[in-house]
Each structure stands twice: as C-alpha cells, then as structure tokens.
PDB file of C-alpha atoms in Angstrom:
ATOM      1  CA  MET A 233     -17.660 -20.167  -3.374  1.00  0.00           C
ATOM      2  CA  THR A 234     -14.610 -19.284  -1.270  1.00  0.00           C
ATOM      3  CA  ASN A 235     -12.741 -16.149  -1.787  1.00  0.00           C
ATOM      4  CA  ALA A 236      -9.921 -18.291  -3.105  1.00  0.00           C
ATOM      5  CA  ASN A 237     -11.972 -19.992  -5.679  1.00  0.00           C
ATOM      6  CA  HIS A 238     -13.380 -16.583  -6.719  1.00  0.00           C
ATOM      7  CA  ILE A 239      -9.937 -15.053  -7.122  1.00  0.00           C
ATOM      8  CA  LEU A 240      -8.434 -18.065  -9.029  1.00  0.00           C
ATOM      9  CA  LYS A 241     -11.399 -17.990 -11.486  1.00  0.00           C
ATOM     10  CA  PHE A 242     -11.023 -14.227 -11.938  1.00  0.00           C
ATOM     11  CA  LEU A 243      -7.238 -14.617 -12.628  1.00  0.00           C
ATOM     12  CA  SER A 244      -7.675 -17.482 -15.060  1.00  0.00           C
ATOM     13  CA  GLN A 245     -10.073 -15.484 -17.197  1.00  0.00           C
ATOM     14  CA  LEU A 246      -8.059 -12.158 -17.264  1.00  0.00           C
ATOM     15  CA  GLN A 247      -7.670 -10.950 -20.796  1.00  0.00           C
ATOM     16  CA  ILE A 248      -7.346  -7.590 -22.544  1.00  0.00           C
ATOM     17  CA  LYS A 249      -9.208  -7.426 -25.794  1.00  0.00           C
ATOM     18  CA  ALA A 250      -8.681  -3.657 -26.415  1.00  0.00           C
ATOM     19  CA  PRO A 251      -6.287  -2.638 -28.966  1.00  0.00           C
ATOM     20  CA  LEU A 252      -2.899  -1.552 -27.374  1.00  0.00           C
ATOM     21  CA  PRO A 253      -0.548   1.225 -28.447  1.00  0.00           C
ATOM     22  CA  GLU A 254       2.413   0.161 -30.582  1.00  0.00           C
ATOM     23  CA  ASP A 255       5.212  -1.617 -28.834  1.00  0.00           C
ATOM     24  CA  VAL A 256       3.186  -2.144 -25.583  1.00  0.00           C
ATOM     25  CA  GLU A 257       3.114  -5.731 -24.465  1.00  0.00           C
ATOM     26  CA  VAL A 258       0.746  -7.422 -21.913  1.00  0.00           C
ATOM     27  CA  LEU A 259       2.358  -9.074 -18.898  1.00  0.00           C
ATOM     28  CA  ASN A 260       0.046 -11.995 -18.102  1.00  0.00           C
ATOM     29  CA  PRO A 261       1.659 -14.823 -16.052  1.00  0.00           C
ATOM     30  CA  TYR A 262      -1.613 -16.724 -15.415  1.00  0.00           C
ATOM     31  CA  GLY A 263      -1.495 -18.878 -18.585  1.00  0.00           C
ATOM     32  CA  ASP A 264       1.785 -20.472 -17.262  1.00  0.00           C
ATOM     33  CA  GLU A 265       0.831 -23.698 -15.397  1.00  0.00           C
ATOM     34  CA  VAL A 266       3.665 -23.522 -12.909  1.00  0.00           C
ATOM     35  CA  VAL A 267       2.790 -19.865 -11.904  1.00  0.00           C
ATOM     36  CA  PHE A 268      -1.056 -20.694 -11.676  1.00  0.00           C
ATOM     37  CA  ASP A 269      -0.235 -23.794  -9.438  1.00  0.00           C
ATOM     38  CA  LEU A 270       1.618 -21.375  -7.107  1.00  0.00           C
ATOM     39  CA  CYS A 271      -1.374 -18.993  -7.071  1.00  0.00           C
ATOM     40  CA  LYS A 272      -3.557 -21.929  -6.190  1.00  0.00           C
ATOM     41  CA  LYS A 273      -1.361 -22.730  -3.309  1.00  0.00           C
ATOM     42  CA  PHE A 274      -1.091 -19.205  -2.060  1.00  0.00           C
ATOM     43  CA  TYR A 275      -4.843 -18.265  -2.297  1.00  0.00           C
ATOM     44  CA  HIS A 276      -6.104 -21.531  -0.907  1.00  0.00           C
ATOM     45  CA  LYS A 277      -3.785 -20.988   2.035  1.00  0.00           C
ATOM     46  CA  TYR A 278      -4.728 -17.477   2.816  1.00  0.00           C
ATOM     47  CA  TYR A 279      -8.075 -17.049   1.289  1.00  0.00           C
ATOM     48  CA  GLY A 280      -9.936 -20.349   1.489  1.00  0.00           C
ATOM     49  CA  ASP A 281     -12.781 -18.666   3.435  1.00  0.00           C
ATOM     50  CA  ASP A 282     -15.708 -16.369   2.909  1.00  0.00           C
ATOM     51  CA  GLN A 283     -14.798 -13.601   5.240  1.00  0.00           C
ATOM     52  CA  THR A 284     -14.904  -9.950   4.315  1.00  0.00           C
ATOM     53  CA  ARG A 285     -11.553  -8.018   3.729  1.00  0.00           C
ATOM     54  CA  PHE A 286     -10.359  -4.621   2.778  1.00  0.00           C
ATOM     55  CA  LEU A 287      -9.117  -4.100  -0.654  1.00  0.00           C
ATOM     56  CA  ILE A 288      -5.625  -2.455  -1.430  1.00  0.00           C
ATOM     57  CA  LEU A 289      -5.243  -1.542  -5.012  1.00  0.00           C
ATOM     58  CA  GLY A 290      -1.823  -1.078  -6.620  1.00  0.00           C
ATOM     59  CA  ILE A 291      -1.019   0.271 -10.154  1.00  0.00           C
ATOM     60  CA  ASN A 292      -0.312  -2.832 -12.210  1.00  0.00           C
ATOM     61  CA  PRO A 293       2.076  -5.704 -11.730  1.00  0.00           C
ATOM     62  CA  GLY A 294       5.660  -5.402 -12.590  1.00  0.00           C
ATOM     63  CA  ARG A 295       7.844  -8.076 -14.340  1.00  0.00           C
ATOM     64  CA  HIS A 296       9.951  -9.057 -11.279  1.00  0.00           C
ATOM     65  CA  GLY A 297       7.011  -9.068  -8.628  1.00  0.00           C
ATOM     66  CA  GLY A 298       3.367  -9.928  -9.264  1.00  0.00           C
ATOM     67  CA  GLY A 299       4.004 -10.131 -13.066  1.00  0.00           C
ATOM     68  CA  LEU A 300       6.358 -13.083 -12.444  1.00  0.00           C
ATOM     69  CA  SER A 301       4.738 -14.832  -9.456  1.00  0.00           C
ATOM     70  CA  GLY A 302       1.119 -13.984 -10.188  1.00  0.00           C
ATOM     71  CA  ILE A 303       0.642 -12.699  -6.681  1.00  0.00           C
ATOM     72  CA  PRO A 304       0.748  -8.928  -6.116  1.00  0.00           C
ATOM     73  CA  PHE A 305       3.875  -7.465  -4.286  1.00  0.00           C
ATOM     74  CA  THR A 306       5.262 -10.968  -3.915  1.00  0.00           C
ATOM     75  CA  ASP A 307       8.508 -12.196  -5.638  1.00  0.00           C
ATOM     76  CA  GLY A 308       9.683 -15.781  -5.600  1.00  0.00           C
ATOM     77  CA  SER A 309      11.949 -15.210  -2.639  1.00  0.00           C
ATOM     78  CA  LYS A 310       9.078 -13.833  -0.450  1.00  0.00           C
ATOM     79  CA  LEU A 311       6.657 -16.566  -1.665  1.00  0.00           C
ATOM     80  CA  GLU A 312       9.095 -19.156  -0.354  1.00  0.00           C
ATOM     81  CA  GLN A 313      10.697 -17.483   2.707  1.00  0.00           C
ATOM     82  CA  ASN A 314       7.633 -15.624   3.994  1.00  0.00           C
ATOM     83  CA  CYS A 315       4.667 -17.519   2.815  1.00  0.00           C
ATOM     84  CA  GLY A 316       6.156 -21.006   3.113  1.00  0.00           C
ATOM     85  CA  ILE A 317       5.498 -22.027  -0.636  1.00  0.00           C
ATOM     86  CA  PRO A 318       8.490 -23.532  -2.293  1.00  0.00           C
ATOM     87  CA  ASN A 319       9.045 -22.505  -5.925  1.00  0.00           C
ATOM     88  CA  SER A 320      11.438 -22.514  -8.871  1.00  0.00           C
ATOM     89  CA  LEU A 321      10.980 -18.856  -9.663  1.00  0.00           C
ATOM     90  CA  PRO A 322      14.062 -16.549  -9.690  1.00  0.00           C
ATOM     91  CA  LYS A 323      14.954 -15.532  -6.237  1.00  0.00           C
ATOM     92  CA  ARG A 324      15.749 -12.054  -7.205  1.00  0.00           C
ATOM     93  CA  THR A 325      14.090  -9.734  -4.651  1.00  0.00           C
ATOM     94  CA  GLU A 326      11.820  -6.912  -5.834  1.00  0.00           C
ATOM     95  CA  LEU A 327      11.753  -3.457  -4.123  1.00  0.00           C
ATOM     96  CA  SER A 328       7.926  -3.231  -3.554  1.00  0.00           C
ATOM     97  CA  ALA A 329       7.844  -6.726  -2.243  1.00  0.00           C
ATOM     98  CA  ASP A 330      10.711  -5.966   0.094  1.00  0.00           C
ATOM     99  CA  PHE A 331       8.699  -3.084   1.714  1.00  0.00           C
ATOM    100  CA  MET A 332       5.387  -4.908   1.781  1.00  0.00           C
ATOM    101  CA  TYR A 333       6.706  -7.983   3.476  1.00  0.00           C
ATOM    102  CA  ALA A 334       8.660  -5.806   6.080  1.00  0.00           C
ATOM    103  CA  MET A 335       5.292  -4.056   6.764  1.00  0.00           C
ATOM    104  CA  ILE A 336       3.299  -7.334   6.757  1.00  0.00           C
ATOM    105  CA  LYS A 337       5.888  -8.760   9.345  1.00  0.00           C
ATOM    106  CA  GLU A 338       5.231  -5.757  11.646  1.00  0.00           C
ATOM    107  CA  TYR A 339       1.480  -6.167  11.120  1.00  0.00           C
ATOM    108  CA  GLY A 340       1.733  -9.678  12.525  1.00  0.00           C
ATOM    109  CA  GLY A 341       2.690 -11.818   9.642  1.00  0.00           C
ATOM    110  CA  PRO A 342       1.144 -12.952   6.384  1.00  0.00           C
ATOM    111  CA  GLU A 343      -1.547 -15.095   7.954  1.00  0.00           C
ATOM    112  CA  GLU A 344      -2.769 -12.098  10.136  1.00  0.00           C
ATOM    113  CA  PHE A 345      -2.408  -9.602   7.337  1.00  0.00           C
ATOM    114  CA  TYR A 346      -4.114 -11.596   4.576  1.00  0.00           C
ATOM    115  CA  SER A 347      -6.926 -12.476   6.800  1.00  0.00           C
ATOM    116  CA  LYS A 348      -7.925  -8.811   6.744  1.00  0.00           C
ATOM    117  CA  PHE A 349      -6.608  -7.435   3.444  1.00  0.00           C
ATOM    118  CA  TYR A 350      -6.651  -8.294  -0.221  1.00  0.00           C
ATOM    119  CA  PHE A 351      -4.116  -6.944  -2.822  1.00  0.00           C
ATOM    120  CA  SER A 352      -5.035  -6.266  -6.283  1.00  0.00           C
ATOM    121  CA  SER A 353      -4.340  -3.459  -8.858  1.00  0.00           C
ATOM    122  CA  ILE A 354      -6.205  -0.981 -10.942  1.00  0.00           C
ATOM    123  CA  SER A 355      -5.122  -3.123 -13.823  1.00  0.00           C
ATOM    124  CA  PRO A 356      -4.568  -6.660 -12.723  1.00  0.00           C
ATOM    125  CA  LEU A 357      -2.434  -7.324 -15.767  1.00  0.00           C
ATOM    126  CA  GLY A 358       0.982  -5.451 -16.274  1.00  0.00           C
ATOM    127  CA  PHE A 359       2.648  -3.961 -19.316  1.00  0.00           C
ATOM    128  CA  ILE A 360       6.007  -3.814 -20.762  1.00  0.00           C
ATOM    129  CA  LYS A 361       7.548  -1.420 -23.308  1.00  0.00           C
ATOM    130  CA  ASP A 362      11.089  -1.592 -24.631  1.00  0.00           C
ATOM    131  CA  GLY A 363      11.746  -4.199 -22.072  1.00  0.00           C
ATOM    132  CA  LYS A 364      10.813  -2.166 -19.144  1.00  0.00           C
ATOM    133  CA  ASN A 365       7.798  -1.944 -16.774  1.00  0.00           C
ATOM    134  CA  LEU A 366       5.008   0.375 -17.967  1.00  0.00           C
ATOM    135  CA  ASN A 367       2.211   1.902 -15.749  1.00  0.00           C
ATOM    136  CA  TYR A 368      -1.207   1.927 -17.372  1.00  0.00           C
ATOM    137  CA  TYR A 369      -1.280   5.712 -16.975  1.00  0.00           C
ATOM    138  CA  ASP A 370       2.143   6.383 -18.665  1.00  0.00           C
ATOM    139  CA  VAL A 371       0.679   6.246 -22.087  1.00  0.00           C
ATOM    140  CA  ARG A 372      -2.679   8.115 -22.498  1.00  0.00           C
ATOM    141  CA  ALA A 373      -3.952   5.944 -25.234  1.00  0.00           C
ATOM    142  CA  LEU A 374      -3.179   2.903 -23.100  1.00  0.00           C
ATOM    143  CA  GLN A 375      -5.146   4.337 -20.171  1.00  0.00           C
ATOM    144  CA  GLU A 376      -8.139   5.174 -22.408  1.00  0.00           C
ATOM    145  CA  SER A 377      -8.238   1.998 -24.056  1.00  0.00           C
ATOM    146  CA  LEU A 378      -8.127   0.045 -20.834  1.00  0.00           C
ATOM    147  CA  LYS A 379     -11.029   1.679 -19.086  1.00  0.00           C
ATOM    148  CA  PRO A 380     -13.575  -1.165 -19.937  1.00  0.00           C
ATOM    149  CA  PHE A 381     -11.061  -3.824 -18.822  1.00  0.00           C
ATOM    150  CA  ILE A 382     -10.155  -1.968 -15.599  1.00  0.00           C
ATOM    151  CA  THR A 383     -13.796  -1.277 -14.741  1.00  0.00           C
ATOM    152  CA  GLN A 384     -14.843  -4.893 -15.469  1.00  0.00           C
ATOM    153  CA  SER A 385     -12.024  -6.180 -13.388  1.00  0.00           C
ATOM    154  CA  LEU A 386     -12.805  -4.001 -10.381  1.00  0.00           C
ATOM    155  CA  GLU A 387     -16.559  -4.966 -10.676  1.00  0.00           C
ATOM    156  CA  THR A 388     -15.550  -8.641 -10.696  1.00  0.00           C
ATOM    157  CA  THR A 389     -13.251  -8.289  -7.735  1.00  0.00           C
ATOM    158  CA  LEU A 390     -16.046  -6.699  -5.665  1.00  0.00           C
ATOM    159  CA  ASN A 391     -18.119  -9.775  -6.169  1.00  0.00           C
ATOM    160  CA  MET A 392     -15.977 -11.328  -3.450  1.00  0.00           C
ATOM    161  CA  LYS A 393     -16.336 -10.273   0.167  1.00  0.00           C
ATOM    162  CA  ILE A 394     -14.973  -6.773   0.007  1.00  0.00           C
ATOM    163  CA  GLU A 395     -15.565  -4.070   2.586  1.00  0.00           C
ATOM    164  CA  ARG A 396     -17.004  -1.157   0.728  1.00  0.00           C
ATOM    165  CA  SER A 397     -16.712   1.552   3.300  1.00  0.00           C
ATOM    166  CA  ILE A 398     -12.949   2.274   2.390  1.00  0.00           C
ATOM    167  CA  CYS A 399     -10.389   1.190  -0.124  1.00  0.00           C
ATOM    168  CA  TYR A 400      -6.647   1.740   0.074  1.00  0.00           C
ATOM    169  CA  CYS A 401      -4.784   3.125  -3.057  1.00  0.00           C
ATOM    170  CA  LEU A 402      -1.127   2.661  -3.534  1.00  0.00           C
ATOM    171  CA  GLY A 403       0.284   5.776  -5.020  1.00  0.00           C
ATOM    172  CA  GLU A 404      -0.646   9.315  -3.901  1.00  0.00           C
ATOM    173  CA  GLY A 405      -0.368  10.936  -7.350  1.00  0.00           C
ATOM    174  CA  LEU A 406      -1.703   9.640 -10.780  1.00  0.00           C
ATOM    175  CA  ASN A 407      -2.987   6.271  -9.537  1.00  0.00           C
ATOM    176  CA  HIS A 408      -5.087   7.910  -6.863  1.00  0.00           C
ATOM    177  CA  LYS A 409      -6.245  10.637  -9.183  1.00  0.00           C
ATOM    178  CA  TYR A 410      -7.390   8.063 -11.822  1.00  0.00           C
ATOM    179  CA  PHE A 411      -9.052   5.734  -9.304  1.00  0.00           C
ATOM    180  CA  THR A 412     -10.825   8.664  -7.448  1.00  0.00           C
ATOM    181  CA  ALA A 413     -12.459   9.714 -10.784  1.00  0.00           C
ATOM    182  CA  LEU A 414     -13.506   6.178 -11.389  1.00  0.00           C
ATOM    183  CA  ASN A 415     -14.947   5.714  -7.962  1.00  0.00           C
ATOM    184  CA  ASN A 416     -16.695   9.080  -8.342  1.00  0.00           C
ATOM    185  CA  GLU A 417     -18.385   7.682 -11.452  1.00  0.00           C
ATOM    186  CA  PHE A 418     -19.250   4.090 -10.229  1.00  0.00           C
ATOM    187  CA  LYS A 419     -19.690   4.773  -6.415  1.00  0.00           C
ATOM    188  CA  TRP A 420     -17.835   1.556  -5.369  1.00  0.00           C
ATOM    189  CA  PHE A 421     -16.443   2.873  -2.077  1.00  0.00           C
ATOM    190  CA  GLN A 422     -17.401   5.442   0.373  1.00  0.00           C
ATOM    191  CA  SER A 423     -13.844   6.800   0.744  1.00  0.00           C
ATOM    192  CA  ILE A 424     -10.431   6.091  -0.616  1.00  0.00           C
ATOM    193  CA  VAL A 425      -7.329   6.402   1.492  1.00  0.00           C
ATOM    194  CA  PRO A 426      -4.053   6.958  -0.452  1.00  0.00           C
ATOM    195  CA  LEU A 427      -0.762   5.416   0.623  1.00  0.00           C
ATOM    196  CA  ALA A 428       2.761   6.128  -0.685  1.00  0.00           C
ATOM    197  CA  HIS A 429       3.658   3.573  -3.201  1.00  0.00           C
ATOM    198  CA  PRO A 430       6.231   1.002  -1.950  1.00  0.00           C
ATOM    199  CA  ARG A 431       8.355   1.357  -5.084  1.00  0.00           C
ATOM    200  CA  PHE A 432       8.543   5.198  -4.525  1.00  0.00           C
ATOM    201  CA  ILE A 433       9.472   4.623  -0.846  1.00  0.00           C
ATOM    202  CA  MET A 434      12.259   2.152  -1.612  1.00  0.00           C
ATOM    203  CA  GLN A 435      13.631   4.122  -4.464  1.00  0.00           C
ATOM    204  CA  TYR A 436      13.516   7.621  -3.110  1.00  0.00           C
ATOM    205  CA  LYS A 437      12.702   7.493   0.700  1.00  0.00           C
ATOM    206  CA  ARG A 438      14.440   4.307   1.850  1.00  0.00           C
ATOM    207  CA  LYS A 439      15.946   5.983   4.903  1.00  0.00           C
ATOM    208  CA  LYS A 440      12.509   6.769   6.007  1.00  0.00           C
ATOM    209  CA  MET A 441      11.164   3.279   5.328  1.00  0.00           C
ATOM    210  CA  GLN A 442      10.089   2.747   8.981  1.00  0.00           C
ATOM    211  CA  ASP A 443       8.240   5.955   8.987  1.00  0.00           C
ATOM    212  CA  TYR A 444       6.188   4.734   5.990  1.00  0.00           C
ATOM    213  CA  ILE A 445       5.574   1.348   7.483  1.00  0.00           C
ATOM    214  CA  ASN A 446       4.291   2.999  10.687  1.00  0.00           C
ATOM    215  CA  ASP A 447       1.963   5.224   8.472  1.00  0.00           C
ATOM    216  CA  TYR A 448       0.661   2.155   6.744  1.00  0.00           C
ATOM    217  CA  LEU A 449       0.006   0.269  10.053  1.00  0.00           C
ATOM    218  CA  LYS A 450      -1.572   3.393  11.581  1.00  0.00           C
ATOM    219  CA  LYS A 451      -4.095   3.792   8.801  1.00  0.00           C
ATOM    220  CA  PHE A 452      -4.762   0.077   8.634  1.00  0.00           C
ATOM    221  CA  ASN A 453      -5.308  -0.286  12.330  1.00  0.00           C
ATOM    222  CA  GLN A 454      -7.596   2.921  12.565  1.00  0.00           C
ATOM    223  CA  THR A 455      -9.840   1.428   9.920  1.00  0.00           C
ATOM    224  CA  TYR A 456     -10.011  -2.101  11.360  1.00  0.00           C
ATOM    225  CA  ASN A 457     -10.652  -0.876  14.859  1.00  0.00           C
ATOM    226  CA  HIS A 458     -13.351   1.490  13.686  1.00  0.00           C
ATOM    227  CA  GLU A 459     -15.069  -1.245  11.816  1.00  0.00           C
ATOM    228  CA  ARG A 460     -14.955  -3.512  14.869  1.00  0.00           C
ATOM    229  CA  THR A 461     -16.498  -0.848  16.934  1.00  0.00           C
ATOM    230  CA  LEU A 462     -19.330  -0.477  14.560  1.00  0.00           C
ATOM    231  CA  ASP A 463     -19.890  -4.267  14.563  1.00  0.00           C
ATOM    232  CA  SER A 464     -20.120  -4.551  18.325  1.00  0.00           C
TER     233      SER A 464
END
C-alpha cells in the first residue's frame, strides 16, 4: 500500500466516539465528497510512494485551513496556487498556511518538501466552540476524553513509513508538553523537536517571520543530513 492510500484510508475512517463537552463541535471535512476528492489529488500527487518521511505534528485543524481543505496547513488558495490543484474552496488565506508555504518555498517547493515530510496533528480532527476554533487542550474535559482517539490516530499514522528517530512538534508550549507526556508513555519517537507554531509567529512575531523560517529550515536540514550520514 502506498503512503497515499494509507493516508486516505485513515482520513476516511476518522471518527470521534467519545462524549464531548457541551457546545463543542467536531470539525470533520472528510465526509464531504468535494473535499475528499481534493485530498485524493493532493496525496496521490505527493505521497504516491512508499518512502519514509519525518512526521510534523500540529495541534488540530482550524476551520479556514486543514479543517476546510482536509489538508493540514493548506487553504484553498495554497492548494491551487502552490500545489497546482484547482478547487472551488474559498480563496481566503489562512495565517498558518501563509507561513508554512513561505517556508516550503524556501525549502525547495512542495514536491521537495513533501517528499521528506508529512504533516498531521495531535488530533487530526478539529473543534469549534461558539463559532471559533478550539484547541484540544483548551478544555480539560475535551483533552481527557480525546486521549483514546488521539492515541489510536497516532498509532495508525505510524503504520505508514515514518522515521522514528525524531518527530517535530508545532507549538513550544501546551502541545509540546502534552505530546511529550504521551511519547514518554508510548515510546513512539526517540526525540521530539519543538517548533514555534505558525499561528503564533504570524499573529505575534510577523516581523521576525524570516528568522522563524530559518529556524525551521536549520532544524529540518540538520536532521535530514544526519540521517543521510547514518545511511551512507
């Protein structure tokens, strides 16, 4: 099974069965045929192989990015302009996607980047409360009820070709703390490298955007070059 087929099967079966706190809604775009067709085009284009990749984990999808397109850190605009996949999604740009695709461009473009890295999230489904994005850790009861779903989702993701020596975690605070505790329990990865979350960068540190891009690229290249040395 190619990575693309593994990912698409995983996405098509995503479902949260745990009870959720009052007024919390699940953001699941994969039941939409139009969105899932775009996911097929994207993943077959960039992941139609069986090569090993490094995993980058975000928090959970937002309603203007991955929660809309089905593809992490990719809005309708980036999907069409940067990935060459025409779509009828709203072309409103999303801040995290703006940062990621600026970084991906400097890395060498989508084909080069996606050949080495795979984006997912601690919770691959997003959440909305009162019409706004909600992080899985914002409500303690939500975080606790989601642990079986999060754990199973990560276990399934690791069934594809994922490098286990290192995982990149987007978010240097609560997301990193939560994932580190999970990894200590389940021993999935040898080490976890935290990266500043793109939303934080674009909302609070936009003037230093290039510095953060440089930090991402430095950490990615150090790891990749180290792995190539070990393989040679």
